[in-house]
XYZ file of C-alpha atoms in Angstrom:
247
model
C -54.884 6.329 35.106
C -58.501 5.563 35.873
C -60.112 2.524 34.284
C -62.773 3.855 31.933
C -65.573 1.968 30.223
C -66.336 2.433 26.552
C -69.346 4.582 27.523
C -67.121 6.813 29.675
C -64.791 7.326 26.730
C -67.659 8.027 24.330
C -68.871 10.755 26.700
C -65.399 12.348 26.726
C -65.264 12.200 22.927
C -68.645 13.914 22.576
C -67.491 16.810 24.759
C -64.300 17.352 22.776
C -65.767 16.877 19.295
C -68.583 19.296 20.133
C -65.955 21.845 21.150
C -64.060 21.134 17.915
C -67.139 21.793 15.813
C -67.640 25.109 17.639
C -64.192 26.414 16.666
C -64.445 29.787 14.956
C -62.901 28.453 11.737
C -66.072 26.403 11.234
C -68.523 29.293 11.645
C -69.133 29.553 7.897
C -68.326 25.998 6.826
C -69.314 23.380 9.432
C -66.826 20.553 9.946
C -67.834 17.369 8.153
C -64.772 15.410 9.279
C -62.241 15.654 12.092
C -58.875 17.013 11.001
C -56.427 15.699 13.636
C -53.989 18.593 13.121
C -56.679 21.207 13.713
C -57.987 19.187 16.639
C -54.534 18.876 18.208
C -53.357 22.441 17.615
C -56.439 24.672 17.675
C -58.501 22.809 20.254
C -55.918 21.152 22.478
C -52.957 23.535 22.130
C -50.593 20.737 21.124
C -47.735 20.865 18.643
C -46.976 18.089 16.129
C -43.483 17.415 14.847
C -42.165 14.767 12.445
C -38.994 12.683 12.693
C -38.028 9.067 12.219
C -38.669 7.577 15.635
C -36.865 4.238 15.274
C -34.484 2.429 12.937
C -37.165 0.037 11.667
C -39.983 2.662 11.693
C -41.983 0.507 14.114
C -42.628 3.429 16.487
C -45.395 5.445 14.855
C -45.835 8.156 17.466
C -44.916 9.220 20.970
C -45.686 11.910 23.509
C -45.196 12.720 27.181
C -46.940 15.072 29.558
C -43.764 16.386 31.160
C -40.385 17.543 29.866
C -38.256 14.601 28.794
C -35.644 13.910 26.118
C -36.169 11.164 23.536
C -34.003 9.811 20.744
C -35.134 10.496 17.165
C -33.545 10.098 13.723
C -33.092 12.661 10.969
C -33.410 11.841 7.256
C -29.856 10.497 7.226
C -30.657 8.311 10.251
C -28.395 10.333 12.526
C -29.507 10.109 16.152
C -30.709 13.338 17.762
C -32.130 14.138 21.185
C -35.534 15.805 20.998
C -36.767 17.461 24.174
C -40.492 17.022 24.607
C -42.087 19.891 26.509
C -45.275 18.211 27.717
C -47.386 19.614 24.897
C -45.773 18.130 21.798
C -46.531 14.999 19.790
C -43.910 13.287 17.644
C -45.066 11.297 14.607
C -43.074 8.956 12.372
C -42.141 11.022 9.315
C -42.807 8.156 6.891
C -46.513 8.345 7.751
C -46.607 11.987 6.658
C -44.802 11.263 3.404
C -46.946 8.341 2.206
C -50.435 9.371 1.067
C -51.552 5.731 1.294
C -50.921 5.905 5.037
C -53.341 8.770 5.648
C -55.654 6.699 7.796
C -52.866 5.296 9.931
C -51.273 8.759 10.184
C -54.508 10.383 11.356
C -55.206 7.627 13.875
C -51.661 7.814 15.266
C -51.935 11.573 15.763
C -55.267 11.198 17.533
C -53.959 8.286 19.617
C -51.224 10.539 21.012
C -53.691 13.413 21.459
C -55.865 10.991 23.433
C -53.003 10.231 25.818
C -52.719 13.950 26.483
C -56.468 14.379 26.993
C -56.698 11.423 29.370
C -53.699 12.750 31.279
C -55.392 16.134 31.698
C -58.657 14.623 32.866
C -57.149 11.915 35.071
C -53.680 13.085 36.168
C -51.518 10.377 37.686
C -50.100 11.126 41.102
C -47.001 8.951 41.679
C -43.822 10.848 40.797
C -42.394 7.833 38.978
C -45.028 8.165 36.258
C -44.652 11.867 35.509
C -42.071 11.369 32.737
C -43.678 8.345 31.130
C -43.393 8.314 27.359
C -46.456 7.014 25.513
C -45.504 5.077 22.389
C -47.717 4.020 19.509
C -46.177 0.833 18.115
C -46.986 -0.574 14.668
C -45.944 -4.167 15.325
C -47.737 -4.557 18.648
C -51.030 -2.799 17.918
C -52.932 -5.923 16.848
C -51.378 -8.074 19.581
C -51.691 -5.726 22.521
C -52.515 -7.299 25.847
C -55.846 -6.296 27.303
C -53.983 -5.538 30.552
C -52.471 -2.446 28.898
C -55.424 -0.235 29.739
C -53.672 3.053 28.996
C -53.170 2.006 25.373
C -56.656 0.501 25.023
C -58.189 3.714 26.349
C -56.091 5.863 23.990
C -57.065 3.690 21.004
C -60.737 3.745 21.955
C -60.788 7.507 22.498
C -58.901 8.106 19.225
C -61.534 6.116 17.347
C -64.412 8.003 18.973
C -62.746 11.375 18.320
C -61.990 10.690 14.658
C -65.380 9.087 14.024
C -68.036 10.749 16.205
C -71.506 9.285 15.794
C -73.039 12.307 14.056
C -70.273 12.526 11.444
C -70.319 8.771 10.832
C -74.044 8.958 10.099
C -73.496 11.987 7.867
C -70.844 10.056 5.941
C -73.170 7.049 5.576
C -75.806 9.320 4.076
C -73.190 10.956 1.837
C -72.303 7.614 0.200
C -75.901 6.363 0.059
C -75.740 3.851 2.930
C -78.336 5.580 5.085
C -79.399 2.415 6.938
C -75.898 1.147 7.600
C -74.291 -1.989 6.182
C -75.563 -5.557 6.478
C -72.441 -7.354 5.224
C -69.119 -5.727 4.386
C -67.529 -7.980 1.758
C -65.669 -6.687 -1.300
C -66.400 -9.874 -3.286
C -70.033 -10.531 -2.397
C -71.115 -6.874 -2.229
C -68.707 -4.815 -4.386
C -71.076 -1.839 -4.721
C -71.473 -1.523 -0.950
C -67.727 -2.016 -0.491
C -67.016 0.797 -2.965
C -69.302 3.135 -1.013
C -67.630 2.048 2.216
C -64.182 2.912 0.771
C -65.449 6.360 -0.236
C -66.711 6.819 3.302
C -63.290 5.922 4.771
C -61.629 8.449 2.451
C -64.250 11.067 3.343
C -63.542 10.656 7.073
C -59.771 10.304 6.611
C -59.546 6.928 8.355
C -58.409 3.437 7.436
C -60.942 0.889 6.242
C -60.193 -1.385 9.182
C -60.701 1.417 11.737
C -63.982 2.410 10.095
C -65.284 -1.158 10.005
C -64.545 -1.597 13.715
C -66.247 1.703 14.542
C -69.345 0.897 12.481
C -69.597 -2.469 14.209
C -69.348 -0.836 17.644
C -72.105 1.629 16.727
C -74.432 -1.103 15.461
C -74.213 0.227 11.897
C -72.469 -2.862 10.492
C -73.871 -6.351 11.046
C -71.247 -8.609 9.451
C -67.642 -7.481 9.031
C -65.950 -9.648 6.398
C -63.397 -7.010 5.432
C -60.461 -9.289 6.201
C -62.201 -12.522 5.297
C -64.091 -11.984 1.999
C -63.885 -15.670 0.979
C -65.613 -16.883 4.112
C -62.773 -18.935 5.575
C -62.963 -18.915 9.337
C -60.002 -17.600 11.265
C -59.391 -17.204 14.960
C -60.184 -13.668 16.074
C -58.756 -12.036 19.171
C -61.415 -9.872 20.817
C -60.493 -7.135 23.276
C -63.136 -6.304 25.868
C -63.346 -3.088 27.777
C -63.206 -2.884 31.557
C -66.999 -2.892 31.820
C -67.268 -6.059 29.700
C -64.313 -7.918 31.195
C -65.074 -7.315 34.856
C -62.393 -6.796 37.496
C -58.869 -7.943 36.665
């Protein structure tokens, strides 16, 4: 896998989201948000299937670009072998069943789609990597090492695909935050926070994912989503390859 900067990934996202918005189903009603199922199936030719992927539900999604068998669980937690065909994404069934998990569900789908896209654009050559399974893990997402570039790139591309700049700005206008957000704090600025929540629902993403994206785009100055009382906490910051330099 090539090491891509954030700008490289943004350029890829623009190409694919432009193609998405040109799908024939949007001829009469332009897309105002990115539906990950339509994106995966209609644009990328990928199938999505739902099973329990682990006993503790910590595996949220997985995919592979070549044929390979993986263990999954049915509703009675019986173990089955599912044969991936190189164009299928598996998503944890609990995400589909819980409406409160819509944002996480959509991001997980697009994360796995991103692995497929990056594999198409930058195919790996060594034979030992052809059957690699890409996992999206719940427990490790916030503690992922910056050395795991494949996962960082998939996360970054998923964010840019779900929240392209033009649709983010449209959503800001829709909720009356045309100039962006100065400080995101549910206690200090409840009216702004309420509009922000409507925006997350409108785009079908989690509040945390939206706050990070707005910050990256320079549309949010102070993100106090997780720290509304002002207590300082240590924050782990992941840099991209361009920012971190050679490893």
